[in-house]
PDB file of C-alpha atoms in Angstrom:
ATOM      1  CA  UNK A 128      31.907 -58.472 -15.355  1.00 48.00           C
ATOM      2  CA  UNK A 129      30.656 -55.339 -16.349  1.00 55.00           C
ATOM      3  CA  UNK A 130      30.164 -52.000 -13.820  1.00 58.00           C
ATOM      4  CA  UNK A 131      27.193 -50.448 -14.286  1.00 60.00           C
ATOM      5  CA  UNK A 132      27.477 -46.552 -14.346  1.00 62.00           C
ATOM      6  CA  UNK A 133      27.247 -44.685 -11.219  1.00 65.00           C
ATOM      7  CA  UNK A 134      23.836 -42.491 -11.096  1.00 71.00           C
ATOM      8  CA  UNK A 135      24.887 -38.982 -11.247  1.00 72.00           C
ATOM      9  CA  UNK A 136      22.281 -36.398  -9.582  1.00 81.00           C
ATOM     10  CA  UNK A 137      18.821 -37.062  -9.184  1.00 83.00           C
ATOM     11  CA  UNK A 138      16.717 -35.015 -11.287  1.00 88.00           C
ATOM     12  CA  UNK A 139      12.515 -34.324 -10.961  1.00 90.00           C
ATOM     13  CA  UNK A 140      11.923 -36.469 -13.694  1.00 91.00           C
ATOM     14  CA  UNK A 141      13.382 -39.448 -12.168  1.00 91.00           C
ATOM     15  CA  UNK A 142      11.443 -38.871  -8.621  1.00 92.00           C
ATOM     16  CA  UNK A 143       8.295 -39.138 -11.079  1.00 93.00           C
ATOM     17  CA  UNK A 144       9.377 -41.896 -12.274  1.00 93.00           C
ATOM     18  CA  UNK A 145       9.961 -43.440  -8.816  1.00 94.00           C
ATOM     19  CA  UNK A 146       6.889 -42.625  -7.790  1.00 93.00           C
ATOM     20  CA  UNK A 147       5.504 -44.674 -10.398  1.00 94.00           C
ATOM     21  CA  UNK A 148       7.628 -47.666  -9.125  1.00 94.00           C
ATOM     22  CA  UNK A 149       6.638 -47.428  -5.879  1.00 94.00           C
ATOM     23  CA  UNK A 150       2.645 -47.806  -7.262  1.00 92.00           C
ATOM     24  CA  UNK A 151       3.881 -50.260  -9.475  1.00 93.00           C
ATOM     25  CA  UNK A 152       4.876 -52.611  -6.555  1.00 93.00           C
ATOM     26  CA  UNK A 153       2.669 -51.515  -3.921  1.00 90.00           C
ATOM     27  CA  UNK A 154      -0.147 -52.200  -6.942  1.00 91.00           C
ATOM     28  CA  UNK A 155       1.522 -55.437  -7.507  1.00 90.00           C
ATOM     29  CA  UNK A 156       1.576 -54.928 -11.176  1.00 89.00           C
ATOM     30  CA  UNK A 157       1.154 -52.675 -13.843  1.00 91.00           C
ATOM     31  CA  UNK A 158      -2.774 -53.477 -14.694  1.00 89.00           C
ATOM     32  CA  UNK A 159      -3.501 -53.343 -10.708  1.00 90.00           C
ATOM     33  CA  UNK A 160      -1.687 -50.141 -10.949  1.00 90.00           C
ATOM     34  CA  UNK A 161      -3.673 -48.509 -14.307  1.00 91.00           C
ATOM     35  CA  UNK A 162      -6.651 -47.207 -11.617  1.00 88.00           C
ATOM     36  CA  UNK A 163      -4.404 -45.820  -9.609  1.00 87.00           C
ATOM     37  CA  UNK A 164      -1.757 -43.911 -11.805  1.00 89.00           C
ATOM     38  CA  UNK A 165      -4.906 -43.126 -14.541  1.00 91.00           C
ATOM     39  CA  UNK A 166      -1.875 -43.901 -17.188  1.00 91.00           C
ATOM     40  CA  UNK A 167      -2.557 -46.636 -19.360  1.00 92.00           C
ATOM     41  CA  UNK A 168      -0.630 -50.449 -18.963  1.00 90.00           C
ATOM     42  CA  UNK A 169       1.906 -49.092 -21.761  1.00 92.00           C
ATOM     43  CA  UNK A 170       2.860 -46.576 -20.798  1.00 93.00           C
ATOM     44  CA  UNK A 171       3.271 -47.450 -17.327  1.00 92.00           C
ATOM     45  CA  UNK A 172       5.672 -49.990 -19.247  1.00 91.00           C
ATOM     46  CA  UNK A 173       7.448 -47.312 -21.367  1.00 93.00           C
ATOM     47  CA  UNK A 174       8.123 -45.083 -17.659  1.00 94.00           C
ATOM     48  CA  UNK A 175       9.137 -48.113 -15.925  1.00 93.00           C
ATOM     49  CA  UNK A 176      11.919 -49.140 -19.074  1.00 93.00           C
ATOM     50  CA  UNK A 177      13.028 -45.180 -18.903  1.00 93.00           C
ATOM     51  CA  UNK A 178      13.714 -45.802 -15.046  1.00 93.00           C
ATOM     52  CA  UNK A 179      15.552 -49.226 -15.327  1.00 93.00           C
ATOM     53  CA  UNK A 180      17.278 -47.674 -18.268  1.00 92.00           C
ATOM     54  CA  UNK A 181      18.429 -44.638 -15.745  1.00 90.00           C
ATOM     55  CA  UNK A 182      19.061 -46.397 -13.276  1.00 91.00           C
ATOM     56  CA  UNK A 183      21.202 -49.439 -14.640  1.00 90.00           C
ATOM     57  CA  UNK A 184      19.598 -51.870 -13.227  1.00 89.00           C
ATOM     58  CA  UNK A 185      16.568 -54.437 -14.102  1.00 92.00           C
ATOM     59  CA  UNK A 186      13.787 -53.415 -11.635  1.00 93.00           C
ATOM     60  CA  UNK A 187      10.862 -56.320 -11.703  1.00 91.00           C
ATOM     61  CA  UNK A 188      10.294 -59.695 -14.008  1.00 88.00           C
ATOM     62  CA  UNK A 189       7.254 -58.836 -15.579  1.00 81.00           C
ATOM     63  CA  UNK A 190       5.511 -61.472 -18.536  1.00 75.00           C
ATOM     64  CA  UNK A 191       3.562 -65.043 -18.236  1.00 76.00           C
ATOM     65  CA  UNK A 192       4.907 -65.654 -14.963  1.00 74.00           C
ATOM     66  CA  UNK A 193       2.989 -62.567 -13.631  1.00 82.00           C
ATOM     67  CA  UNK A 194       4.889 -59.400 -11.862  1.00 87.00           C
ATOM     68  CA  UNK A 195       7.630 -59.975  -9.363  1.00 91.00           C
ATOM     69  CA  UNK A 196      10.399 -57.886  -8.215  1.00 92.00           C
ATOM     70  CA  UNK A 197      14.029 -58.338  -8.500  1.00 93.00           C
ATOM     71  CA  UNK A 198      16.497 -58.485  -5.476  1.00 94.00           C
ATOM     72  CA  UNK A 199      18.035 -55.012  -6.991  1.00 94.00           C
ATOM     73  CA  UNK A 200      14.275 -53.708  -7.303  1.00 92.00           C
ATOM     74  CA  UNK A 201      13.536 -54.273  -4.100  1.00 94.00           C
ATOM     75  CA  UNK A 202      16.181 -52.402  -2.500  1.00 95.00           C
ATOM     76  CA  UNK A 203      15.551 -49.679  -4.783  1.00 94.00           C
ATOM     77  CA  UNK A 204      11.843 -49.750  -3.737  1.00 94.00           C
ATOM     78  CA  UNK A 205      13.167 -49.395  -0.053  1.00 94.00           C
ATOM     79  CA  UNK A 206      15.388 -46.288  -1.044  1.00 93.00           C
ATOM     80  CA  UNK A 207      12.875 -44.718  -2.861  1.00 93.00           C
ATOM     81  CA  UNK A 208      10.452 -44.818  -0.223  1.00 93.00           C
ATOM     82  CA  UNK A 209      12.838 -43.303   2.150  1.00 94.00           C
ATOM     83  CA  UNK A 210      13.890 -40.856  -0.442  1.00 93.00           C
ATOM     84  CA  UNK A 211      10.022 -40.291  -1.024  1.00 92.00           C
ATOM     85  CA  UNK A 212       9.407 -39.844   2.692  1.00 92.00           C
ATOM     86  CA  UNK A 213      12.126 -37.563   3.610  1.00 93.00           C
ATOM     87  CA  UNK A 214      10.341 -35.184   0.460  1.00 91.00           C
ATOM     88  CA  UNK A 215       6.947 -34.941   2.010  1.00 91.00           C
ATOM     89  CA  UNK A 216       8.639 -34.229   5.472  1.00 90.00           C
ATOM     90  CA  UNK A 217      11.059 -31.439   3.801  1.00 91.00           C
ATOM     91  CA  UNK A 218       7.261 -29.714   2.322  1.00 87.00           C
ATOM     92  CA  UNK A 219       5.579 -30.268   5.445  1.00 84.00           C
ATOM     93  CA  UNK A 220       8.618 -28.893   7.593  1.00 84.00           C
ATOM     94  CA  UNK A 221       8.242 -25.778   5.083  1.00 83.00           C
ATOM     95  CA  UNK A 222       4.705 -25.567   4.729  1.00 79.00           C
ATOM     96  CA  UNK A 223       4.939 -24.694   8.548  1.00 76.00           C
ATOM     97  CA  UNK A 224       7.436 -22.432   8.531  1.00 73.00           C
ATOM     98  CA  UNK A 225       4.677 -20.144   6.331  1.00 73.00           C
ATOM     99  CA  UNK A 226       2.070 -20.955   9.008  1.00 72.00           C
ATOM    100  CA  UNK A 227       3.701 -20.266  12.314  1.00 73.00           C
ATOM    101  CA  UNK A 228       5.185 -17.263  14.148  1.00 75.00           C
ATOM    102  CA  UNK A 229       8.721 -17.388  15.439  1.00 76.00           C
ATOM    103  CA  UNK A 230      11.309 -14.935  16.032  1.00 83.00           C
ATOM    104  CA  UNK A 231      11.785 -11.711  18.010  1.00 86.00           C
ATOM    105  CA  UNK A 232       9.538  -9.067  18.494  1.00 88.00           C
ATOM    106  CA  UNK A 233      11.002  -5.487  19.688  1.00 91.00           C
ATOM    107  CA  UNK A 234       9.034  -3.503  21.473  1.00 89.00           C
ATOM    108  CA  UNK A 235       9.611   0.262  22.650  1.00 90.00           C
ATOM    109  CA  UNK A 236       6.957   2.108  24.792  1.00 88.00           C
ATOM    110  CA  UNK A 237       7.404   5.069  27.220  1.00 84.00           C
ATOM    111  CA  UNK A 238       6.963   5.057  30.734  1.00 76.00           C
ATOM    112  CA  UNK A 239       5.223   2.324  32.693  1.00 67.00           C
ATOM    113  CA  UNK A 240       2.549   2.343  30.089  1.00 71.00           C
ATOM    114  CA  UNK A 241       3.173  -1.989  29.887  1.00 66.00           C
ATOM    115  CA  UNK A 242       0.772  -1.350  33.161  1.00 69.00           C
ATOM    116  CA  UNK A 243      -1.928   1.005  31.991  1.00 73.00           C
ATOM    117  CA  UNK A 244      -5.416  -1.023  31.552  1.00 72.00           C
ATOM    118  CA  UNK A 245      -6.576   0.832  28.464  1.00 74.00           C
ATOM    119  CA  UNK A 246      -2.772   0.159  26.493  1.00 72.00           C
ATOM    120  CA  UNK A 247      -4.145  -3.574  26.514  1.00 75.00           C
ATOM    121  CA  UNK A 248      -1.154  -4.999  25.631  1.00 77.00           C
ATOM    122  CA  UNK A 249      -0.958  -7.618  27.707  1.00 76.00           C
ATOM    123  CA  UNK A 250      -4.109  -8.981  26.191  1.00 81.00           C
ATOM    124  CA  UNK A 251      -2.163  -8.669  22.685  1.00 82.00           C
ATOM    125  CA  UNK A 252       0.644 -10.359  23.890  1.00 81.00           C
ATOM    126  CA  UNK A 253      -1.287 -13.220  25.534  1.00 84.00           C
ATOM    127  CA  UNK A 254      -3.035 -13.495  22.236  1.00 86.00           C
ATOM    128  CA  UNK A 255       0.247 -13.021  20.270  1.00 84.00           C
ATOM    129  CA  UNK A 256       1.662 -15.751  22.470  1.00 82.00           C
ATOM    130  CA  UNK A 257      -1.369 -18.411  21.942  1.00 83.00           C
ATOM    131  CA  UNK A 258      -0.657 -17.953  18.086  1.00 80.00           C
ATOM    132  CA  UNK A 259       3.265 -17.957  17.882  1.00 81.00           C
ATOM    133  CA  UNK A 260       4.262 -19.193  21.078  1.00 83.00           C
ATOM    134  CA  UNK A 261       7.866 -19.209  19.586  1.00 81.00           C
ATOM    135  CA  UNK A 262       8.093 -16.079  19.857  1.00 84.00           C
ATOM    136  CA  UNK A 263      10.430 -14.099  21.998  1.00 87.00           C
ATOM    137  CA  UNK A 264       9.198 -10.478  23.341  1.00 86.00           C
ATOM    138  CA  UNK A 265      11.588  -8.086  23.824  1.00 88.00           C
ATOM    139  CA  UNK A 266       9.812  -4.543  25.843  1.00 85.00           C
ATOM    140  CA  UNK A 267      12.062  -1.949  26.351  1.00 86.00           C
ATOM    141  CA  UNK A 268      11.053   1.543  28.183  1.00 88.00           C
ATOM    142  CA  UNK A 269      12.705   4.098  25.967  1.00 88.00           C
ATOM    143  CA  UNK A 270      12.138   7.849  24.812  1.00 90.00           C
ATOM    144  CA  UNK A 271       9.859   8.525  22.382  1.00 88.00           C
ATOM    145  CA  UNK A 272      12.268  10.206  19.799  1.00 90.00           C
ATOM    146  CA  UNK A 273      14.594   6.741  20.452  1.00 91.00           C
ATOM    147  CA  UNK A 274      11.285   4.614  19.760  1.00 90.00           C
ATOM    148  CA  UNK A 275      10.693   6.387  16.516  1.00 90.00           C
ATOM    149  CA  UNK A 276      14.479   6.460  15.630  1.00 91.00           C
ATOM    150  CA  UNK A 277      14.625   2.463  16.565  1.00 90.00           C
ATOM    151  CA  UNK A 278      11.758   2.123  13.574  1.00 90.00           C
ATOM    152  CA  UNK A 279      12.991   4.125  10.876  1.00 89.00           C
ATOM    153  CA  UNK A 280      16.543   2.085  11.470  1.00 88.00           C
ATOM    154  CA  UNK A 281      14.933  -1.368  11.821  1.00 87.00           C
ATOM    155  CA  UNK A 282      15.993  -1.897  15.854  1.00 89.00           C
ATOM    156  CA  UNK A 283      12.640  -1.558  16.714  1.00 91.00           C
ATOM    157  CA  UNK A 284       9.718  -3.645  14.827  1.00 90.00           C
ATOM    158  CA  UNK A 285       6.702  -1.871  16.858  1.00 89.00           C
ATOM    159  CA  UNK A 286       6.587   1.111  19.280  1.00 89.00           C
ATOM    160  CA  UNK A 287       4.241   3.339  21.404  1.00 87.00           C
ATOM    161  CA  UNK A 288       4.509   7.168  21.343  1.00 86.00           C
ATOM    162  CA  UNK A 289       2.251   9.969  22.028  1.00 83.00           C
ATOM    163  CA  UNK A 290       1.587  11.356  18.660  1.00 82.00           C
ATOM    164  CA  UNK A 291       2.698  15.153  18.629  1.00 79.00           C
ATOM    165  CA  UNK A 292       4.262  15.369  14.878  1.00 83.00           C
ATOM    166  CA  UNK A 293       4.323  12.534  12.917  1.00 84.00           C
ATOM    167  CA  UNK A 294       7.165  11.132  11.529  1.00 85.00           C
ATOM    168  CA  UNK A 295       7.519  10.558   7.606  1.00 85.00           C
ATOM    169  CA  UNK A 296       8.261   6.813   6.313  1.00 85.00           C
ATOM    170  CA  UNK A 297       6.121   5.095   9.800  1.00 88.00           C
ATOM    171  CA  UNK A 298       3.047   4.391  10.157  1.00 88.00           C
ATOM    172  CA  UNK A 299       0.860   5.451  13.252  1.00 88.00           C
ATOM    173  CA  UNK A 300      -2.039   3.709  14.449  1.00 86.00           C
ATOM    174  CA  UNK A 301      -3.601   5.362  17.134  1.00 84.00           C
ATOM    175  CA  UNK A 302      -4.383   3.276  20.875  1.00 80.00           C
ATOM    176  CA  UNK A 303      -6.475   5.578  22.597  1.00 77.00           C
ATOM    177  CA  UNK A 304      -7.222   9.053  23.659  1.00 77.00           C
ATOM    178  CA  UNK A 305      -5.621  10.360  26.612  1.00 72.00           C
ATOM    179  CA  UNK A 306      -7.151  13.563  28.329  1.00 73.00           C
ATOM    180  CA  UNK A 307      -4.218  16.261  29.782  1.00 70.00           C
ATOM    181  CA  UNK A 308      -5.492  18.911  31.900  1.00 73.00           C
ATOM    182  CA  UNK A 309      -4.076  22.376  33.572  1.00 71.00           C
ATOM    183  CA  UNK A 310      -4.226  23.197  37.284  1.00 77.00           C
ATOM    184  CA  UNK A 311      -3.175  26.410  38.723  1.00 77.00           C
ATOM    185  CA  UNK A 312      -3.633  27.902  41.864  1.00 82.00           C
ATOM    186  CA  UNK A 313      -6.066  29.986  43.248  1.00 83.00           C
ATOM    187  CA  UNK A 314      -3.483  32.750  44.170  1.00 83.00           C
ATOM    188  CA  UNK A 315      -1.610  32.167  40.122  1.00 77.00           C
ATOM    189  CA  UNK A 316      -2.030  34.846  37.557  1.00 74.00           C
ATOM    190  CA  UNK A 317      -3.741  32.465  35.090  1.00 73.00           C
ATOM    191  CA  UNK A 318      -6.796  32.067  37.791  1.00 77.00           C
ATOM    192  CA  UNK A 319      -9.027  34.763  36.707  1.00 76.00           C
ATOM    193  CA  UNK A 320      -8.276  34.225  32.820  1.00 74.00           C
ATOM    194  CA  UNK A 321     -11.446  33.361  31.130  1.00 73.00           C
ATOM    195  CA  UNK A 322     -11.179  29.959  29.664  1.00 69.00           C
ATOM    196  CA  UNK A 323     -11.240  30.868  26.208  1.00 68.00           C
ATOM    197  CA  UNK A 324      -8.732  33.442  26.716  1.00 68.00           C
ATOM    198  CA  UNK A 325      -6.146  30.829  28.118  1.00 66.00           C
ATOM    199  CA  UNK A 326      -7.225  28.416  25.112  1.00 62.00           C
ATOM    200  CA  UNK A 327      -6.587  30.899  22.660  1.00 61.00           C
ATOM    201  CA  UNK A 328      -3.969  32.561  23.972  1.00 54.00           C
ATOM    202  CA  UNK A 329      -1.899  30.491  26.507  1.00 59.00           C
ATOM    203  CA  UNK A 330      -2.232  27.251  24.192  1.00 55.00           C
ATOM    204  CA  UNK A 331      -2.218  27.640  20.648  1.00 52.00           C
ATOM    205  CA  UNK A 332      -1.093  24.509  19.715  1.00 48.00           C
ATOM    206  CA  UNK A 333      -3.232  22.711  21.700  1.00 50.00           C
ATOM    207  CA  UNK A 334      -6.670  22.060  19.245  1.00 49.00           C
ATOM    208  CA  UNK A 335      -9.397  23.874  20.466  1.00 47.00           C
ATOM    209  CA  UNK A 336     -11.773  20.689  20.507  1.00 45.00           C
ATOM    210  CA  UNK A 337      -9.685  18.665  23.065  1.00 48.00           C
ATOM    211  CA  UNK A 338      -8.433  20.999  25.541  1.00 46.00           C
ATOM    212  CA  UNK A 339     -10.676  21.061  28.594  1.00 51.00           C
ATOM    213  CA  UNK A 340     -10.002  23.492  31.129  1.00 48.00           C
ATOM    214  CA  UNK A 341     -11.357  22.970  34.905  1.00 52.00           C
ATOM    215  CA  UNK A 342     -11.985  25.128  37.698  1.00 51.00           C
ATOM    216  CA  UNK A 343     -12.393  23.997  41.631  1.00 53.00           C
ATOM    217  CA  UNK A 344     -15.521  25.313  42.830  1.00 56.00           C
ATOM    218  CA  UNK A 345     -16.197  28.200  45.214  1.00 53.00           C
ATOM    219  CA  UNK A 346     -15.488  27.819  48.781  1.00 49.00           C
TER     220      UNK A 346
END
């Protein structure tokens, strides 16, 4: 008695060509399973001799007698179907992968500004958490110079800083506007300066549009 050869690997022409099979029998026949492939009778014939031809073995009786399978085609139908199966779960597994958030997300902000209403964030990460809830946070309370110095060497993925000069190679997007102001003493040198002196002359770097400089009123 012969051996039959030993199939060597699996190429994407032969999962075509199990594919067809697997219509084939589920069709029960190659004319039942002409509407469905939208090949014609011969050469669903030719395909299914390349595949018993590949595969060593004698698939289905096929002639007067109408379309049966074989014993050794219908254990290859079973192991192509799991074979076929576990393909469609591998692209759906991956397919996933493209549509869902996972992973850790580093976050550096100064202060206690996690509790500030107008920072938002935990709105963001509520939302953030609703659409990757795989997703681990990581906060951490840091300076600002070892926020931006976490981003430009890829320990950090997102930080909040108080922009003053910014760095080249980040991008800033800006939260909101916070308002700084000057008090002084009624008995302090800088009392009686007129306001524009002290904005011209006290603060230079300070731009002229957004300093705001308040006095408490007579007593």
């Amino acid at each position: 008695m012969n051996r039959k050869p030993a199939l060597g690997q699996v190429s994407d022409f032969d999962i075509r060509l199990l594919r067809l099979f697997r219509a084939v029998a589920e069709c029960g026949g190659f004319s039942a399973a002409e509407g469905v492939l939208g090949i014609s009778r011969s050469a669903i014939s030719l395909q299914m001799g390349d595949l018993e031809k590949r595969l060593g073995i004698r698939l289905c009786q096929r002639g007067r007698a109408g379309f049966a399978l074989t014993d050794e085609g219908r254990e290859v139908l079973r192991a192509s179907q799991t074979l076929l199966a576990a393909l469609e779960d591998f692209r759906s597994e991956v397919n996933l992968l493209h549509r869902q958030l996972r992973g850790e997300l580093k976050i550096g902000i100064i202060n206690n500004l996690v509790t500030l209403p107008k920072m938002r964030i935990t709105q963001a990460l509520r939302a953030l958490a609703k659409q990757g809830p795989d997703v681990r946070i990581n906060i951490g309370m840091m300076t600002p110079n070892d926020i931006e110095t976490g981003l430009m060497d890829g320990q950090l993925h997102a930080g909040v800083v108080p922009l003053i000069q910014p760095l080249s190679g980040l991008d800033y997007l800006p939260l909101y506007d916070e308002r700084s102001q000057l008090y002084c003493s009624r008995e302090h040198p800088l009392f009686s300066r007129p306001n524009d002196d002290l904005a011209e002359a006290l603060l230079p770097a300070v731009p002229r549009g957004r300093l705001q400089l308040h006095r408490p009123p007579a007593a």
